[in-house]
């Protein structure tokens, strides 16, 4: 009880003098961030005007067109694994909250953000058992500080195939394309069917040729090494069942012990909590019985959500000011991904006229939304530093974001190429704010004591990533 009172007092103090969050504005800006992350030939309606075309030769050395897609964070590599997870989360937000996106006049922009990714995945999947999972070399790229428009580092393309499998990468990409097919079903049925065809092939590829993609694409090990692939296979099956209703995918999820157990996070490396959420919807809707393995799925996700909202047996750690906290690096993306599940599950419960039964009490669906709002409010500025962790939102936000393109003068303003070492000497080491505002980018976030050091060198706190923003976008649409 005492700890609860302390948190309540902190919450009141933090909100004194704090303007209510403008979730709609934050949603608009967060979608703009994805435009700043685009690789390839930029469209005529590009809104991040300081960016230029980049990566126009991607894939050519390998005889395949790999132009397009997204840079994952503050570098210029296209890592397929986190890119696919980002597209899955963006699609899920639209699938669940499409009407809310429409109400804020952002549905078309959300679909455009998804399509920029899925168009690339179609190119990256030229045959049923081939998938390109990375373009660029992580080591040489990170040795340079260059605008994407100026890249002189390797743009090698790396793939998985039957002889060099990657079930985690293929499974996540299958999930992304299945989820996106649902998002596009009403507005572009032909495109949705194309995505679904690729998704089915990728699931079969992942299922029939087992292995970790990091063993086939060793360069990714330093950056996005997966810890396993069973979760991605289940994640893909859950989305394919959602998209098709095919019993084959439901049967895949029904084997004993396949529910993943109680989770402590939902992230680019661990998808089980997402699988559990999708399966729990089937239980709540009466499409599978609330018993056996199906009950395990539902119980596991409910215990995870209970731990997030501090009503579980083993609760997720919080900062002194109440922000959920996981790791020293990029902690906010774990906050937004868990809150995406929380808001989605709130609606699942409400639709079933059900409540959440936690070890520390019964929780109504509306309470889950309130908790999610508290986390979003912290991100948008209701914190001890009065700092918005999304760039450009409010008056006080990170100015030295760890991001190559944003930290170097725009090529539109000065087309003189910036060399590999020059970028570090002149721009990375500068104490001045970034010359380009990376509007809507959610940075990695504060430390466990609500502290934040706004310097480019502090990538643990100042680097944004598409995975974190993709989850935030869905949450913002729900709470707006």
Tab-separated table of C-alpha atoms in Angstrom:
chain	number	residue	atom	x	y	z
A	1	UNK	CA	0.000	0.000	0.000
A	2	UNK	CA	2.840	2.373	0.880
A	3	UNK	CA	4.527	1.880	-2.478
A	4	UNK	CA	1.208	2.568	-4.199
A	5	UNK	CA	0.820	5.855	-2.335
A	6	UNK	CA	4.348	6.865	-3.246
A	7	UNK	CA	3.635	6.198	-6.908
A	8	UNK	CA	0.363	8.165	-6.706
A	9	UNK	CA	2.158	11.147	-5.172
A	10	UNK	CA	4.859	10.990	-7.846
A	11	UNK	CA	2.202	10.813	-10.546
A	12	UNK	CA	0.391	13.890	-9.159
A	13	UNK	CA	3.640	15.851	-8.834
A	14	UNK	CA	4.748	14.956	-12.338
A	15	UNK	CA	1.466	16.099	-13.831
A	16	UNK	CA	1.316	19.421	-12.001
A	17	UNK	CA	1.794	21.997	-14.698
A	18	UNK	CA	1.916	19.307	-17.387
A	19	UNK	CA	-0.297	19.877	-20.405
A	20	UNK	CA	-2.465	16.937	-21.399
A	21	UNK	CA	-0.900	14.792	-24.102
A	22	UNK	CA	-1.967	15.400	-27.676
A	23	UNK	CA	-2.027	11.776	-28.774
A	24	UNK	CA	-3.275	12.624	-32.259
A	25	UNK	CA	-0.320	14.917	-32.920
A	26	UNK	CA	2.072	12.318	-31.538
A	27	UNK	CA	0.506	9.710	-33.860
A	28	UNK	CA	0.999	11.926	-36.899
A	29	UNK	CA	4.608	12.623	-35.997
A	30	UNK	CA	5.419	8.978	-35.267
A	31	UNK	CA	4.264	7.983	-38.730
A	32	UNK	CA	6.456	10.724	-40.198
A	33	UNK	CA	9.467	9.060	-38.591
A	34	UNK	CA	8.997	6.060	-40.879
A	35	UNK	CA	9.305	8.339	-43.903
A	36	UNK	CA	12.659	9.557	-42.598
A	37	UNK	CA	13.812	5.914	-42.369
A	38	UNK	CA	13.019	5.104	-45.985
A	39	UNK	CA	15.657	3.645	-48.250
A	40	UNK	CA	15.362	3.776	-52.023
A	41	UNK	CA	13.769	6.162	-54.513
A	42	UNK	CA	11.621	8.536	-52.482
A	43	UNK	CA	8.077	9.270	-53.725
A	44	UNK	CA	6.786	12.663	-54.832
A	45	UNK	CA	4.716	12.975	-51.647
A	46	UNK	CA	7.664	12.356	-49.315
A	47	UNK	CA	7.099	14.529	-46.234
A	48	UNK	CA	10.530	14.231	-44.599
A	49	UNK	CA	11.906	16.746	-47.100
A	50	UNK	CA	15.470	16.740	-45.796
A	51	UNK	CA	15.960	13.160	-46.971
A	52	UNK	CA	17.084	12.186	-50.486
A	53	UNK	CA	17.237	9.001	-52.557
A	54	UNK	CA	19.627	6.324	-51.275
A	55	UNK	CA	20.581	2.708	-51.790
A	56	UNK	CA	19.547	2.790	-55.443
A	57	UNK	CA	21.992	0.033	-56.364
A	58	UNK	CA	20.977	-2.305	-53.543
A	59	UNK	CA	20.955	-5.913	-54.717
A	60	UNK	CA	22.485	-5.233	-58.110
A	61	UNK	CA	25.706	-7.122	-57.359
A	62	UNK	CA	23.595	-10.178	-56.519
A	63	UNK	CA	21.412	-9.787	-59.592
A	64	UNK	CA	18.280	-8.867	-57.651
A	65	UNK	CA	16.399	-5.610	-57.108
A	66	UNK	CA	16.538	-4.823	-53.374
A	67	UNK	CA	15.884	-1.099	-53.607
A	68	UNK	CA	13.541	0.156	-50.886
A	69	UNK	CA	12.701	-0.885	-47.369
A	70	UNK	CA	13.786	0.774	-44.151
A	71	UNK	CA	16.950	1.535	-42.265
A	72	UNK	CA	16.363	0.045	-38.833
A	73	UNK	CA	17.749	2.721	-36.514
A	74	UNK	CA	20.529	5.325	-36.648
A	75	UNK	CA	22.635	3.460	-39.194
A	76	UNK	CA	22.311	2.674	-42.903
A	77	UNK	CA	21.955	-1.117	-42.905
A	78	UNK	CA	18.718	-2.809	-43.893
A	79	UNK	CA	18.281	-5.586	-41.342
A	80	UNK	CA	15.360	-7.744	-42.454
A	81	UNK	CA	14.596	-9.261	-39.055
A	82	UNK	CA	13.686	-6.082	-37.114
A	83	UNK	CA	12.213	-4.577	-40.283
A	84	UNK	CA	9.756	-7.455	-40.523
A	85	UNK	CA	8.833	-7.196	-36.838
A	86	UNK	CA	8.214	-3.459	-37.307
A	87	UNK	CA	5.860	-4.139	-40.215
A	88	UNK	CA	4.032	-6.825	-38.242
A	89	UNK	CA	3.419	-4.384	-35.393
A	90	UNK	CA	2.369	-1.547	-37.706
A	91	UNK	CA	-0.043	-3.910	-39.420
A	92	UNK	CA	-1.433	-5.186	-36.126
A	93	UNK	CA	-2.177	-1.635	-35.040
A	94	UNK	CA	-4.138	-1.045	-38.247
A	95	UNK	CA	-5.927	-4.399	-38.015
A	96	UNK	CA	-7.152	-3.660	-34.491
A	97	UNK	CA	-7.556	0.118	-34.563
A	98	UNK	CA	-8.181	0.939	-38.220
A	99	UNK	CA	-11.262	3.034	-37.432
A	100	UNK	CA	-9.262	5.075	-34.953
A	101	UNK	CA	-6.543	5.705	-37.545
A	102	UNK	CA	-9.289	6.855	-39.919
A	103	UNK	CA	-10.752	9.179	-37.296
A	104	UNK	CA	-7.365	10.880	-37.022
A	105	UNK	CA	-6.971	10.951	-40.841
A	106	UNK	CA	-3.882	8.749	-40.601
A	107	UNK	CA	-5.039	5.428	-42.058
A	108	UNK	CA	-3.624	6.148	-45.502
A	109	UNK	CA	-0.286	7.165	-43.994
A	110	UNK	CA	-0.196	4.036	-41.837
A	111	UNK	CA	-0.929	1.830	-44.841
A	112	UNK	CA	1.759	3.652	-46.831
A	113	UNK	CA	4.253	2.959	-44.046
A	114	UNK	CA	3.341	-0.727	-44.118
A	115	UNK	CA	3.477	-0.939	-47.911
A	116	UNK	CA	6.955	0.602	-48.071
A	117	UNK	CA	8.070	-2.419	-46.076
A	118	UNK	CA	5.994	-5.110	-47.754
A	119	UNK	CA	6.919	-3.927	-51.269
A	120	UNK	CA	10.523	-4.504	-50.229
A	121	UNK	CA	9.763	-7.946	-48.783
A	122	UNK	CA	8.187	-8.994	-52.073
A	123	UNK	CA	11.438	-8.075	-53.825
A	124	UNK	CA	13.488	-9.804	-51.129
A	125	UNK	CA	11.539	-13.041	-51.646
A	126	UNK	CA	12.205	-13.808	-55.339
A	127	UNK	CA	11.487	-17.560	-55.043
A	128	UNK	CA	9.731	-19.778	-52.463
A	129	UNK	CA	12.892	-20.795	-50.601
A	130	UNK	CA	15.035	-17.681	-50.968
A	131	UNK	CA	14.772	-14.617	-48.749
A	132	UNK	CA	17.234	-11.751	-48.600
A	133	UNK	CA	17.629	-10.755	-44.963
A	134	UNK	CA	20.218	-7.987	-44.950
A	135	UNK	CA	21.640	-5.329	-47.261
A	136	UNK	CA	24.827	-3.586	-46.185
A	137	UNK	CA	27.626	-4.644	-43.918
A	138	UNK	CA	27.123	-3.861	-40.250
A	139	UNK	CA	30.806	-3.598	-39.372
A	140	UNK	CA	31.847	-1.255	-42.195
A	141	UNK	CA	28.657	0.771	-41.862
A	142	UNK	CA	29.189	1.356	-38.158
A	143	UNK	CA	32.809	2.349	-38.808
A	144	UNK	CA	31.503	5.345	-40.786
A	145	UNK	CA	29.241	8.273	-39.975
A	146	UNK	CA	27.614	9.074	-43.301
A	147	UNK	CA	24.301	10.212	-44.697
A	148	UNK	CA	22.504	7.340	-46.424
A	149	UNK	CA	22.591	9.461	-49.585
A	150	UNK	CA	26.421	9.420	-49.478
A	151	UNK	CA	27.076	5.776	-48.604
A	152	UNK	CA	30.380	4.349	-49.838
A	153	UNK	CA	30.357	1.304	-47.562
A	154	UNK	CA	29.523	-2.223	-48.724
A	155	UNK	CA	25.963	-2.855	-49.884
A	156	UNK	CA	26.386	-6.620	-49.990
A	157	UNK	CA	23.139	-8.583	-49.958
A	158	UNK	CA	22.772	-11.616	-47.679
A	159	UNK	CA	20.165	-14.321	-48.093
A	160	UNK	CA	18.813	-17.503	-46.565
A	161	UNK	CA	17.817	-20.532	-48.651
A	162	UNK	CA	17.167	-24.246	-48.258
A	163	UNK	CA	20.875	-24.979	-47.716
A	164	UNK	CA	21.327	-21.970	-45.414
A	165	UNK	CA	18.056	-21.690	-43.468
A	166	UNK	CA	16.722	-19.025	-41.169
A	167	UNK	CA	13.404	-20.029	-39.626
A	168	UNK	CA	13.276	-16.967	-37.381
A	169	UNK	CA	13.766	-14.512	-40.253
A	170	UNK	CA	11.445	-16.365	-42.653
A	171	UNK	CA	8.845	-16.845	-39.912
A	172	UNK	CA	8.827	-13.181	-38.903
A	173	UNK	CA	8.593	-12.073	-42.521
A	174	UNK	CA	5.703	-14.504	-43.030
A	175	UNK	CA	3.983	-12.985	-39.994
A	176	UNK	CA	4.514	-9.463	-41.359
A	177	UNK	CA	3.036	-10.295	-44.741
A	178	UNK	CA	0.063	-12.155	-43.261
A	179	UNK	CA	-0.714	-9.301	-40.867
A	180	UNK	CA	-0.326	-6.763	-43.671
A	181	UNK	CA	-2.661	-8.798	-45.882
A	182	UNK	CA	-5.408	-8.306	-43.290
A	183	UNK	CA	-4.645	-4.588	-43.067
A	184	UNK	CA	-5.010	-4.228	-46.863
A	185	UNK	CA	-7.937	-6.621	-47.334
A	186	UNK	CA	-10.629	-3.924	-47.539
A	187	UNK	CA	-8.764	-1.396	-49.648
A	188	UNK	CA	-6.570	-3.489	-51.941
A	189	UNK	CA	-7.681	-7.116	-52.128
A	190	UNK	CA	-5.312	-7.982	-54.968
A	191	UNK	CA	-2.306	-6.741	-53.016
A	192	UNK	CA	-3.559	-8.550	-49.911
A	193	UNK	CA	-3.681	-11.802	-51.880
A	194	UNK	CA	-0.140	-11.275	-53.140
A	195	UNK	CA	1.097	-10.751	-49.586
A	196	UNK	CA	-0.745	-13.823	-48.372
A	197	UNK	CA	0.825	-15.957	-51.092
A	198	UNK	CA	4.304	-14.869	-50.041
A	199	UNK	CA	3.433	-15.441	-46.393
A	200	UNK	CA	2.351	-19.021	-46.978
A	201	UNK	CA	5.506	-19.800	-48.942
A	202	UNK	CA	7.705	-18.253	-46.271
A	203	UNK	CA	5.985	-20.211	-43.517
A	204	UNK	CA	6.561	-23.455	-45.400
A	205	UNK	CA	10.188	-22.475	-45.978
A	206	UNK	CA	10.683	-21.662	-42.277
A	207	UNK	CA	8.899	-24.822	-41.160
A	208	UNK	CA	10.572	-27.252	-43.577
A	209	UNK	CA	14.149	-25.939	-43.299
A	210	UNK	CA	14.880	-25.275	-39.646
A	211	UNK	CA	17.730	-23.108	-38.442
A	212	UNK	CA	18.744	-19.710	-37.055
A	213	UNK	CA	19.203	-16.997	-39.638
A	214	UNK	CA	22.254	-15.662	-37.808
A	215	UNK	CA	24.056	-18.904	-38.662
A	216	UNK	CA	23.379	-18.257	-42.336
A	217	UNK	CA	23.957	-14.476	-42.188
A	218	UNK	CA	26.778	-14.144	-39.629
A	219	UNK	CA	27.066	-10.354	-40.021
A	220	UNK	CA	23.808	-9.885	-38.127
A	221	UNK	CA	25.084	-11.608	-34.984
A	222	UNK	CA	26.493	-8.414	-33.497
A	223	UNK	CA	23.276	-6.532	-34.108
A	224	UNK	CA	20.160	-8.732	-34.251
A	225	UNK	CA	21.073	-12.268	-33.303
A	226	UNK	CA	17.939	-14.251	-32.544
A	227	UNK	CA	17.779	-16.583	-29.562
A	228	UNK	CA	15.531	-19.161	-31.210
A	229	UNK	CA	12.935	-19.674	-33.914
A	230	UNK	CA	10.032	-21.608	-32.365
A	231	UNK	CA	8.355	-18.342	-31.368
A	232	UNK	CA	8.568	-16.953	-34.911
A	233	UNK	CA	7.090	-20.152	-36.349
A	234	UNK	CA	4.150	-19.899	-33.937
A	235	UNK	CA	3.844	-16.142	-34.586
A	236	UNK	CA	3.618	-16.778	-38.321
A	237	UNK	CA	1.097	-19.590	-37.818
A	238	UNK	CA	-1.058	-17.388	-35.594
A	239	UNK	CA	-1.130	-14.599	-38.163
A	240	UNK	CA	-1.775	-16.971	-41.051
A	241	UNK	CA	-4.682	-18.467	-39.152
A	242	UNK	CA	-5.978	-14.972	-38.478
A	243	UNK	CA	-5.705	-14.157	-42.186
A	244	UNK	CA	-7.063	-17.397	-43.619
A	245	UNK	CA	-8.949	-19.328	-40.944
A	246	UNK	CA	-7.122	-22.424	-42.191
A	247	UNK	CA	-7.205	-25.179	-39.553
A	248	UNK	CA	-3.692	-26.262	-40.552
A	249	UNK	CA	-2.216	-23.262	-38.782
A	250	UNK	CA	-4.422	-23.753	-35.733
A	251	UNK	CA	-3.278	-27.354	-35.497
A	252	UNK	CA	0.311	-26.126	-35.631
A	253	UNK	CA	-0.379	-24.069	-32.506
A	254	UNK	CA	-2.171	-26.849	-30.638
A	255	UNK	CA	0.689	-29.177	-29.738
A	256	UNK	CA	1.242	-29.646	-25.975
A	257	UNK	CA	3.754	-27.231	-24.484
A	258	UNK	CA	3.660	-24.903	-27.500
A	259	UNK	CA	2.206	-21.918	-25.641
A	260	UNK	CA	5.622	-20.514	-24.714
A	261	UNK	CA	5.129	-20.233	-20.962
A	262	UNK	CA	4.793	-16.997	-19.035
A	263	UNK	CA	6.819	-14.262	-20.686
A	264	UNK	CA	8.791	-11.341	-19.291
A	265	UNK	CA	8.926	-9.283	-22.512
A	266	UNK	CA	7.570	-8.888	-26.032
A	267	UNK	CA	10.259	-7.864	-28.484
A	268	UNK	CA	11.954	-8.330	-31.855
A	269	UNK	CA	13.617	-11.429	-30.372
A	270	UNK	CA	10.686	-12.938	-28.439
A	271	UNK	CA	7.238	-13.138	-30.011
A	272	UNK	CA	5.499	-15.581	-27.676
A	273	UNK	CA	3.474	-12.910	-25.854
A	274	UNK	CA	2.125	-11.785	-29.223
A	275	UNK	CA	1.187	-15.345	-30.151
A	276	UNK	CA	-0.541	-15.763	-26.801
A	277	UNK	CA	-2.540	-12.587	-27.358
A	278	UNK	CA	-3.802	-13.739	-30.758
A	279	UNK	CA	-4.735	-17.187	-29.431
A	280	UNK	CA	-6.410	-15.716	-26.333
A	281	UNK	CA	-8.708	-13.788	-28.672
A	282	UNK	CA	-9.863	-17.122	-30.079
A	283	UNK	CA	-10.598	-18.341	-26.545
A	284	UNK	CA	-12.504	-15.185	-25.622
A	285	UNK	CA	-14.486	-15.396	-28.870
A	286	UNK	CA	-15.384	-19.038	-28.162
A	287	UNK	CA	-13.572	-20.344	-31.242
A	288	UNK	CA	-11.362	-22.682	-29.213
A	289	UNK	CA	-12.113	-24.090	-25.743
A	290	UNK	CA	-10.797	-22.472	-22.576
A	291	UNK	CA	-8.987	-25.645	-21.622
A	292	UNK	CA	-5.769	-27.525	-22.324
A	293	UNK	CA	-3.145	-25.756	-24.391
A	294	UNK	CA	-5.606	-22.998	-25.373
A	295	UNK	CA	-6.143	-22.104	-21.721
A	296	UNK	CA	-2.363	-22.057	-21.284
A	297	UNK	CA	-2.011	-19.452	-24.013
A	298	UNK	CA	-4.690	-17.262	-22.417
A	299	UNK	CA	-3.348	-17.632	-18.887
A	300	UNK	CA	0.202	-16.857	-19.990
A	301	UNK	CA	-0.641	-13.584	-21.705
A	302	UNK	CA	-2.893	-12.527	-18.862
A	303	UNK	CA	-0.121	-13.128	-16.334
A	304	UNK	CA	2.267	-11.077	-18.475
A	305	UNK	CA	-0.177	-8.172	-18.656
A	306	UNK	CA	-0.821	-8.448	-14.918
A	307	UNK	CA	2.915	-8.178	-14.303
A	308	UNK	CA	3.088	-5.070	-16.503
A	309	UNK	CA	0.286	-3.287	-14.669
A	310	UNK	CA	1.827	-4.272	-11.300
A	311	UNK	CA	-0.892	-6.707	-10.278
A	312	UNK	CA	1.008	-9.941	-10.876
A	313	UNK	CA	3.064	-12.244	-8.708
A	314	UNK	CA	6.320	-11.117	-10.333
A	315	UNK	CA	5.905	-7.586	-11.626
A	316	UNK	CA	7.973	-5.835	-14.267
A	317	UNK	CA	10.435	-3.365	-12.768
A	318	UNK	CA	9.553	0.336	-12.831
A	319	UNK	CA	11.590	3.506	-12.553
A	320	UNK	CA	10.959	5.706	-9.482
A	321	UNK	CA	8.528	7.788	-11.570
A	322	UNK	CA	6.575	4.740	-12.737
A	323	UNK	CA	7.890	3.906	-16.214
A	324	UNK	CA	8.142	0.195	-16.955
A	325	UNK	CA	11.792	-0.660	-17.375
A	326	UNK	CA	13.580	-3.668	-18.876
A	327	UNK	CA	17.144	-3.003	-20.034
A	328	UNK	CA	19.884	-0.382	-20.045
A	329	UNK	CA	19.673	-0.234	-23.840
A	330	UNK	CA	16.563	0.755	-25.773
A	331	UNK	CA	14.192	0.194	-22.871
A	332	UNK	CA	11.329	2.251	-24.308
A	333	UNK	CA	10.735	-0.156	-27.172
A	334	UNK	CA	9.846	-2.833	-24.606
A	335	UNK	CA	7.432	-0.392	-22.994
A	336	UNK	CA	5.635	0.364	-26.232
A	337	UNK	CA	5.467	-3.272	-27.358
A	338	UNK	CA	4.006	-4.381	-24.013
A	339	UNK	CA	1.507	-1.522	-24.095
A	340	UNK	CA	0.455	-2.499	-27.615
A	341	UNK	CA	-0.463	-5.929	-26.255
A	342	UNK	CA	-2.176	-4.350	-23.255
A	343	UNK	CA	-4.375	-2.045	-25.330
A	344	UNK	CA	-5.238	-4.775	-27.828
A	345	UNK	CA	-6.112	-7.209	-25.060
A	346	UNK	CA	-8.235	-4.586	-23.357
A	347	UNK	CA	-10.431	-4.457	-26.441
A	348	UNK	CA	-10.529	-8.252	-26.680
A	349	UNK	CA	-11.778	-8.395	-23.092
A	350	UNK	CA	-14.297	-5.617	-23.626
A	351	UNK	CA	-15.701	-7.294	-26.737
A	352	UNK	CA	-16.170	-10.485	-24.706
A	353	UNK	CA	-17.660	-8.586	-21.719
A	354	UNK	CA	-14.849	-9.982	-19.600
A	355	UNK	CA	-12.399	-8.679	-17.022
A	356	UNK	CA	-8.771	-9.558	-16.351
A	357	UNK	CA	-8.252	-11.732	-13.272
A	358	UNK	CA	-4.845	-10.880	-11.791
A	359	UNK	CA	-3.243	-12.326	-8.649
A	360	UNK	CA	-3.690	-8.922	-7.006
A	361	UNK	CA	-7.259	-8.261	-8.040
A	362	UNK	CA	-9.763	-7.998	-10.869
A	363	UNK	CA	-8.971	-5.456	-13.569
A	364	UNK	CA	-11.501	-3.930	-15.933
A	365	UNK	CA	-10.566	-3.321	-19.585
A	366	UNK	CA	-10.738	0.452	-19.073
A	367	UNK	CA	-8.062	0.194	-16.385
A	368	UNK	CA	-5.685	-1.339	-18.921
A	369	UNK	CA	-6.191	1.634	-21.217
A	370	UNK	CA	-5.580	4.021	-18.307
A	371	UNK	CA	-2.318	2.281	-17.479
A	372	UNK	CA	-1.215	2.420	-21.121
A	373	UNK	CA	-1.979	6.152	-21.172
A	374	UNK	CA	0.215	6.659	-18.118
A	375	UNK	CA	3.142	5.046	-19.928
A	376	UNK	CA	2.540	7.065	-23.093
A	377	UNK	CA	2.245	10.264	-21.045
A	378	UNK	CA	5.641	9.562	-19.518
A	379	UNK	CA	7.127	9.098	-23.001
A	380	UNK	CA	5.546	12.367	-24.154
A	381	UNK	CA	6.836	14.428	-21.240
A	382	UNK	CA	5.113	13.569	-17.952
A	383	UNK	CA	8.392	12.584	-16.328
A	384	UNK	CA	10.876	14.122	-13.881
A	385	UNK	CA	12.877	15.754	-16.701
A	386	UNK	CA	9.766	17.167	-18.427
A	387	UNK	CA	11.367	15.728	-21.561
A	388	UNK	CA	9.450	14.256	-24.471
A	389	UNK	CA	11.225	11.137	-25.668
A	390	UNK	CA	9.666	11.551	-29.123
A	391	UNK	CA	11.595	14.053	-31.209
A	392	UNK	CA	9.747	17.239	-32.103
A	393	UNK	CA	6.871	16.680	-29.694
A	394	UNK	CA	6.459	19.540	-27.221
A	395	UNK	CA	9.067	22.151	-26.401
A	396	UNK	CA	11.673	19.932	-24.760
A	397	UNK	CA	12.880	16.852	-26.621
A	398	UNK	CA	16.209	15.150	-27.509
A	399	UNK	CA	18.387	17.318	-29.736
A	400	UNK	CA	21.421	15.062	-30.276
A	401	UNK	CA	19.700	11.943	-31.560
A	402	UNK	CA	22.107	9.126	-32.473
A	403	UNK	CA	21.184	9.064	-36.161
A	404	UNK	CA	23.512	9.509	-39.107
A	405	UNK	CA	21.115	11.183	-41.504
A	406	UNK	CA	19.580	13.552	-38.979
A	407	UNK	CA	22.925	14.609	-37.511
A	408	UNK	CA	24.534	15.665	-40.820
A	409	UNK	CA	23.423	18.647	-42.870
A	410	UNK	CA	20.748	17.642	-45.383
A	411	UNK	CA	21.925	16.794	-48.869
A	412	UNK	CA	19.166	19.127	-50.063
A	413	UNK	CA	20.937	22.013	-48.302
A	414	UNK	CA	24.539	21.037	-49.026
A	415	UNK	CA	25.079	18.283	-51.621
A	416	UNK	CA	28.829	18.090	-50.969
A	417	UNK	CA	29.530	14.450	-50.042
A	418	UNK	CA	30.408	13.823	-46.405
A	419	UNK	CA	33.077	11.146	-46.118
A	420	UNK	CA	33.279	8.265	-43.669
A	421	UNK	CA	35.717	9.820	-41.226
A	422	UNK	CA	34.610	13.390	-41.848
A	423	UNK	CA	31.155	12.516	-40.575
A	424	UNK	CA	32.570	11.439	-37.227
A	425	UNK	CA	34.947	14.387	-36.935
A	426	UNK	CA	32.619	17.165	-38.012
A	427	UNK	CA	29.109	15.966	-37.205
A	428	UNK	CA	29.118	13.097	-34.715
A	429	UNK	CA	31.509	14.953	-32.394
A	430	UNK	CA	29.634	18.247	-32.646
A	431	UNK	CA	27.994	19.552	-29.487
A	432	UNK	CA	25.302	21.311	-31.524
A	433	UNK	CA	21.767	20.003	-32.013
A	434	UNK	CA	21.152	17.835	-35.059
A	435	UNK	CA	20.606	20.010	-38.152
A	436	UNK	CA	17.590	17.888	-39.175
A	437	UNK	CA	14.704	17.186	-36.814
A	438	UNK	CA	13.901	13.460	-36.909
A	439	UNK	CA	10.270	14.226	-36.287
A	440	UNK	CA	8.351	11.577	-34.368
A	441	UNK	CA	11.332	9.353	-33.578
A	442	UNK	CA	11.096	7.774	-30.146
A	443	UNK	CA	14.625	7.529	-28.756
A	444	UNK	CA	15.858	4.548	-26.756
A	445	UNK	CA	14.850	6.167	-23.489
A	446	UNK	CA	15.847	6.884	-19.901
A	447	UNK	CA	17.806	4.763	-17.470
A	448	UNK	CA	16.324	2.908	-14.517
A	449	UNK	CA	16.441	6.086	-12.400
A	450	UNK	CA	14.601	8.285	-14.919
A	451	UNK	CA	17.875	9.863	-16.070
A	452	UNK	CA	18.814	10.759	-19.629
A	453	UNK	CA	22.028	12.027	-21.222
A	454	UNK	CA	21.318	13.711	-24.557
A	455	UNK	CA	24.541	13.102	-26.478
A	456	UNK	CA	25.015	11.354	-29.818
A	457	UNK	CA	27.666	9.054	-28.382
A	458	UNK	CA	25.142	7.715	-25.873
A	459	UNK	CA	23.417	5.395	-28.320
A	460	UNK	CA	21.977	3.311	-25.454
A	461	UNK	CA	19.624	6.199	-24.744
A	462	UNK	CA	19.578	8.449	-27.813
A	463	UNK	CA	19.192	6.027	-30.743
A	464	UNK	CA	15.678	5.471	-32.125
A	465	UNK	CA	14.552	2.301	-33.893
A	466	UNK	CA	11.590	1.350	-36.067
A	467	UNK	CA	10.646	-1.507	-33.722
A	468	UNK	CA	9.852	0.887	-30.878
A	469	UNK	CA	7.981	3.404	-33.011
A	470	UNK	CA	5.933	0.708	-34.758
A	471	UNK	CA	4.458	-0.407	-31.438
A	472	UNK	CA	3.965	3.169	-30.211
A	473	UNK	CA	1.925	4.034	-33.300
A	474	UNK	CA	-0.709	1.417	-32.517
A	475	UNK	CA	-0.907	2.459	-28.874
A	476	UNK	CA	-1.275	6.131	-29.830
A	477	UNK	CA	-4.089	5.286	-32.228
A	478	UNK	CA	-5.919	3.432	-29.443
A	479	UNK	CA	-5.564	6.075	-26.725
A	480	UNK	CA	-6.064	9.102	-28.994
